[in-house]
mmCIF file of C-alpha atoms in Angstrom:
data_model
loop_
_atom_site.group_PDB
_atom_site.id
_atom_site.type_symbol
_atom_site.label_atom_id
_atom_site.label_comp_id
_atom_site.label_asym_id
_atom_site.label_seq_id
_atom_site.Cartn_x
_atom_site.Cartn_y
_atom_site.Cartn_z
ATOM 1 C CA THR A 1 0.704 19.929 -14.482
ATOM 2 C CA ILE A 2 1.842 16.732 -16.673
ATOM 3 C CA SER A 3 3.613 19.569 -19.416
ATOM 4 C CA GLN A 4 6.250 21.283 -17.320
ATOM 5 C CA GLU A 5 7.266 17.441 -15.883
ATOM 6 C CA ILE A 6 7.609 15.806 -19.171
ATOM 7 C CA GLY A 7 8.782 18.863 -20.665
ATOM 8 C CA GLN A 8 5.308 19.144 -23.866
ATOM 9 C CA GLY A 9 3.632 22.295 -23.632
ATOM 10 C CA GLY A 10 0.345 22.347 -22.377
ATOM 11 C CA TYR A 11 -0.888 21.752 -25.487
ATOM 12 C CA LEU A 12 -0.535 18.400 -23.332
ATOM 13 C CA ASP A 13 -2.716 18.655 -20.895
ATOM 14 C CA SER A 14 -6.003 21.097 -22.756
ATOM 15 C CA LEU A 15 -5.617 16.749 -24.849
ATOM 16 C CA ILE A 16 -5.866 14.374 -21.631
ATOM 17 C CA THR A 17 -8.717 17.212 -20.592
ATOM 18 C CA SER A 18 -10.236 17.214 -24.018
ATOM 19 C CA LEU A 19 -9.710 13.201 -23.984
ATOM 20 C CA ILE A 20 -11.485 12.918 -19.736
ATOM 21 C CA ASN A 21 -14.196 15.934 -21.062
ATOM 22 C CA GLN A 22 -16.225 13.822 -23.507
ATOM 23 C CA PRO A 23 -14.230 10.219 -22.463
ATOM 24 C CA THR A 24 -15.361 6.289 -25.435
ATOM 25 C CA SER A 25 -13.957 3.444 -24.174
ATOM 26 C CA GLU A 26 -10.301 3.731 -26.935
ATOM 27 C CA SER A 27 -9.641 7.748 -25.726
ATOM 28 C CA ILE A 28 -9.809 6.892 -21.614
ATOM 29 C CA HIS A 29 -8.326 3.392 -22.789
ATOM 30 C CA ALA A 30 -5.020 5.615 -24.815
ATOM 31 C CA LEU A 31 -5.020 7.794 -21.552
ATOM 32 C CA VAL A 32 -4.489 4.518 -19.321
ATOM 33 C CA ASP A 33 -1.666 2.784 -21.227
ATOM 34 C CA PHE A 34 -0.483 6.732 -21.057
ATOM 35 C CA ALA A 35 -0.598 6.824 -17.179
ATOM 36 C CA ILE A 36 1.365 3.128 -17.153
ATOM 37 C CA TYR A 37 4.131 4.821 -19.852
ATOM 38 C CA LEU A 38 4.324 7.801 -17.425
ATOM 39 C CA TYR A 39 5.016 5.594 -14.539
ATOM 40 C CA LYS A 40 6.854 3.112 -16.527
ATOM 41 C CA GLU A 41 9.451 6.271 -16.290
ATOM 42 C CA GLU A 42 8.319 6.787 -13.231
ATOM 43 C CA LYS A 43 6.660 10.244 -13.832
ATOM 44 C CA TYR A 44 4.591 9.742 -10.796
ATOM 45 C CA HIS A 45 2.645 13.136 -10.912
ATOM 46 C CA GLY A 46 1.611 13.022 -14.137
ATOM 47 C CA THR A 47 0.581 9.867 -13.819
ATOM 48 C CA ALA A 48 -1.521 10.470 -10.699
ATOM 49 C CA TYR A 49 -2.711 13.711 -13.362
ATOM 50 C CA ILE A 50 -4.479 11.228 -15.865
ATOM 51 C CA LEU A 51 -5.761 8.086 -13.670
ATOM 52 C CA GLU A 52 -7.549 9.840 -10.262
ATOM 53 C CA PRO A 53 -10.707 11.782 -13.340
ATOM 54 C CA LEU A 54 -11.393 9.065 -14.689
ATOM 55 C CA ILE A 55 -12.094 7.273 -11.845
ATOM 56 C CA GLN A 56 -15.294 8.935 -11.624
ATOM 57 C CA PRO A 57 -18.853 6.139 -11.810
ATOM 58 C CA SER A 58 -18.998 8.124 -15.099
ATOM 59 C CA HIS A 59 -15.330 6.714 -16.424
ATOM 60 C CA GLU A 60 -16.416 2.577 -14.008
ATOM 61 C CA ASN A 61 -19.346 2.521 -18.011
ATOM 62 C CA PHE A 62 -15.690 2.327 -19.771
ATOM 63 C CA LEU A 63 -13.397 0.767 -17.275
ATOM 64 C CA ASN A 64 -15.126 -2.513 -16.275
ATOM 65 C CA LYS A 65 -12.516 -4.064 -13.808
ATOM 66 C CA SER A 66 -9.647 -2.456 -14.980
ATOM 67 C CA ILE A 67 -11.100 -0.037 -12.261
ATOM 68 C CA LEU A 68 -9.289 -1.516 -9.838
ATOM 69 C CA ASP A 69 -5.703 -1.495 -10.966
ATOM 70 C CA ILE A 70 -5.973 2.198 -12.124
ATOM 71 C CA ILE A 71 -7.062 3.209 -7.978
ATOM 72 C CA LEU A 72 -4.342 1.245 -7.002
ATOM 73 C CA LEU A 73 -1.842 2.542 -10.014
ATOM 74 C CA ALA A 74 -2.884 6.656 -8.983
ATOM 75 C CA ALA A 75 -2.004 5.654 -5.640
ATOM 76 C CA SER A 76 0.109 4.070 -5.691
ATOM 77 C CA SER A 77 1.846 6.961 -7.824
ATOM 78 C CA TYR A 78 0.676 9.857 -5.197
ATOM 79 C CA GLN A 79 1.955 7.520 -2.041
ATOM 80 C CA LYS A 80 5.726 7.766 -4.087
ATOM 81 C CA ILE A 81 5.352 11.672 -4.359
ATOM 82 C CA GLY A 82 3.872 11.538 -0.902
ATOM 83 C CA LYS A 83 1.153 12.339 -1.141
ATOM 84 C CA ASN A 84 -0.404 9.962 1.360
ATOM 85 C CA LYS A 85 -3.084 11.483 2.147
ATOM 86 C CA ARG A 86 -3.874 10.467 -0.791
ATOM 87 C CA ALA A 87 -3.564 7.882 -1.705
ATOM 88 C CA LEU A 88 -5.103 7.099 1.089
ATOM 89 C CA LYS A 89 -8.834 8.355 -0.482
ATOM 90 C CA LEU A 90 -7.950 6.799 -3.384
ATOM 91 C CA LEU A 91 -7.960 2.922 -1.889
ATOM 92 C CA LYS A 92 -10.844 3.450 0.212
ATOM 93 C CA LYS A 93 -12.805 4.037 -3.424
ATOM 94 C CA SER A 94 -11.260 0.822 -3.817
ATOM 95 C CA GLN A 95 -13.346 -1.568 -1.498
ATOM 96 C CA LYS A 96 -15.705 -0.460 -3.263
ATOM 97 C CA HIS A 97 -15.462 -1.548 -6.554
ATOM 98 C CA LEU A 98 -14.348 -4.624 -4.618
ATOM 99 C CA LYS A 99 -16.721 -5.365 -2.724
ATOM 100 C CA LYS A 100 -18.635 -4.087 -6.181
ATOM 101 C CA LEU A 101 -17.352 -6.560 -8.238
ATOM 102 C CA GLN A 102 -16.439 -9.135 -5.839
ATOM 103 C CA GLU A 103 -13.245 -8.967 -6.173
ATOM 104 C CA PHE A 104 -12.245 -10.576 -3.352
ATOM 105 C CA GLU A 105 -8.646 -11.862 -4.729
ATOM 106 C CA ARG A 106 -7.588 -8.314 -5.058
ATOM 107 C CA THR A 107 -8.437 -7.353 -1.406
ATOM 108 C CA LEU A 108 -5.426 -8.553 -0.519
ATOM 109 C CA ASP A 109 -3.303 -6.079 -3.186
ATOM 110 C CA VAL A 110 -5.987 -3.280 -1.430
ATOM 111 C CA PHE A 111 -5.522 -4.333 2.455
ATOM 112 C CA SER A 112 -1.925 -4.111 1.803
ATOM 113 C CA PHE A 113 -1.620 -1.441 0.433
ATOM 114 C CA LEU A 114 -4.156 0.574 3.290
ATOM 115 C CA GLY A 115 -1.680 -0.943 5.859
ATOM 116 C CA ARG A 116 1.643 0.897 3.926
ATOM 117 C CA ILE A 117 0.120 3.740 3.649
ATOM 118 C CA TYR A 118 -1.264 3.904 7.460
ATOM 119 C CA MET A 119 2.841 2.434 8.728
ATOM 120 C CA ASN A 120 3.870 5.494 6.974
ATOM 121 C CA LEU A 121 1.147 7.714 8.006
ATOM 122 C CA GLY A 122 2.888 6.551 11.829
ATOM 123 C CA GLU A 123 -0.032 5.478 12.184
ATOM 124 C CA LEU A 124 1.004 1.872 13.806
ATOM 125 C CA GLU A 125 -2.649 0.287 14.974
ATOM 126 C CA LYS A 126 -3.379 1.693 11.658
ATOM 127 C CA ALA A 127 -0.943 -0.374 9.540
ATOM 128 C CA GLU A 128 -1.227 -3.830 11.902
ATOM 129 C CA ASP A 129 -5.155 -3.747 11.602
ATOM 130 C CA TYR A 130 -4.926 -3.757 8.244
ATOM 131 C CA PHE A 131 -1.996 -5.724 7.472
ATOM 132 C CA LEU A 132 -3.767 -8.443 9.455
ATOM 133 C CA GLU A 133 -7.372 -7.775 7.296
ATOM 134 C CA ALA A 134 -4.711 -8.738 4.350
ATOM 135 C CA TYR A 135 -3.598 -12.023 5.793
ATOM 136 C CA SER A 136 -7.539 -12.883 6.465
ATOM 137 C CA SER A 137 -7.826 -12.433 3.109
ATOM 138 C CA LYS A 138 -4.832 -14.877 2.407
ATOM 139 C CA GLU A 139 -5.859 -17.188 3.925
ATOM 140 C CA LYS A 140 -9.362 -16.981 2.435
ATOM 141 C CA ILE A 141 -8.061 -17.329 -1.116
ATOM 142 C CA ALA A 142 -5.829 -20.062 -1.123
ATOM 143 C CA GLY A 143 -1.833 -19.465 -2.627
ATOM 144 C CA GLY A 144 -1.606 -16.366 -4.103
ATOM 145 C CA PRO A 145 2.142 -14.765 -4.543
ATOM 146 C CA TRP A 146 1.521 -12.369 -1.949
ATOM 147 C CA GLU A 147 2.522 -14.236 0.744
ATOM 148 C CA PRO A 148 6.411 -12.805 1.108
ATOM 149 C CA LYS A 149 5.549 -9.290 0.520
ATOM 150 C CA LEU A 150 2.582 -9.394 3.322
ATOM 151 C CA PHE A 151 5.665 -10.807 5.283
ATOM 152 C CA GLU A 152 7.303 -8.374 4.310
ATOM 153 C CA ASP A 153 5.149 -5.666 5.681
ATOM 154 C CA PHE A 154 4.317 -7.314 9.002
ATOM 155 C CA GLY A 155 8.893 -7.642 9.578
ATOM 156 C CA LYS A 156 8.291 -3.645 8.805
ATOM 157 C CA LEU A 157 5.578 -3.133 10.429
ATOM 158 C CA ALA A 158 7.813 -4.927 14.406
ATOM 159 C CA ALA A 159 11.070 -3.182 13.368
ATOM 160 C CA LYS A 160 9.286 0.681 14.168
ATOM 161 C CA GLN A 161 6.943 -1.209 16.978
ATOM 162 C CA LYS A 162 10.371 -1.746 18.540
ATOM 163 C CA GLU A 163 9.717 -5.273 18.827
ATOM 164 C CA TYR A 164 12.875 -6.588 16.854
ATOM 165 C CA LYS A 165 13.412 -9.818 17.376
ATOM 166 C CA LYS A 166 9.164 -10.587 15.370
ATOM 167 C CA ALA A 167 10.720 -8.345 12.480
ATOM 168 C CA LEU A 168 13.662 -10.454 12.465
ATOM 169 C CA ASP A 169 10.753 -13.674 12.732
ATOM 170 C CA TYR A 170 8.628 -12.152 9.774
ATOM 171 C CA PHE A 171 11.464 -11.648 7.146
ATOM 172 C CA LYS A 172 13.422 -15.470 7.714
ATOM 173 C CA LYS A 173 9.790 -16.077 6.920
ATOM 174 C CA GLN A 174 9.758 -14.603 3.951
ATOM 175 C CA ASN A 175 12.777 -15.482 2.378
ATOM 176 C CA CYS A 176 11.240 -19.531 3.288
#
């Protein structure tokens, strides 16, 4: 529970549950702000504990476009605590939101993240497929700050596939 992670009594868990079950715009945004704070403090269990219940249809009207950020933050929290399959489940939900909200510039973030998760799970072919999707979305959207990270992802993947020359080429591109 979050109370155990941050050293508080069980009342904090009760308060969070109450806010999630009887949401208002203010309570939802307060919970998101608290989750962001916990993430910055490297309290990833607490971050995921707060955010995952918010990712449900009944809360979407409170979250609007920030739903993608919340999903990515929750997925990142799960990844950092080694729960890659849980992170995958959330990222798959984000694909629906990408289309619904027409957030095409965020496609790169989601596909890159999916690729990294699959790489962590040792599913290198799936990882490559998602990195290629990310690259494809990058080509459709001119510019963007993600390119160096994408080359890093391709480099790590090539290294895991024992294609070291290819990996080196990607890491060189990352630093250009």
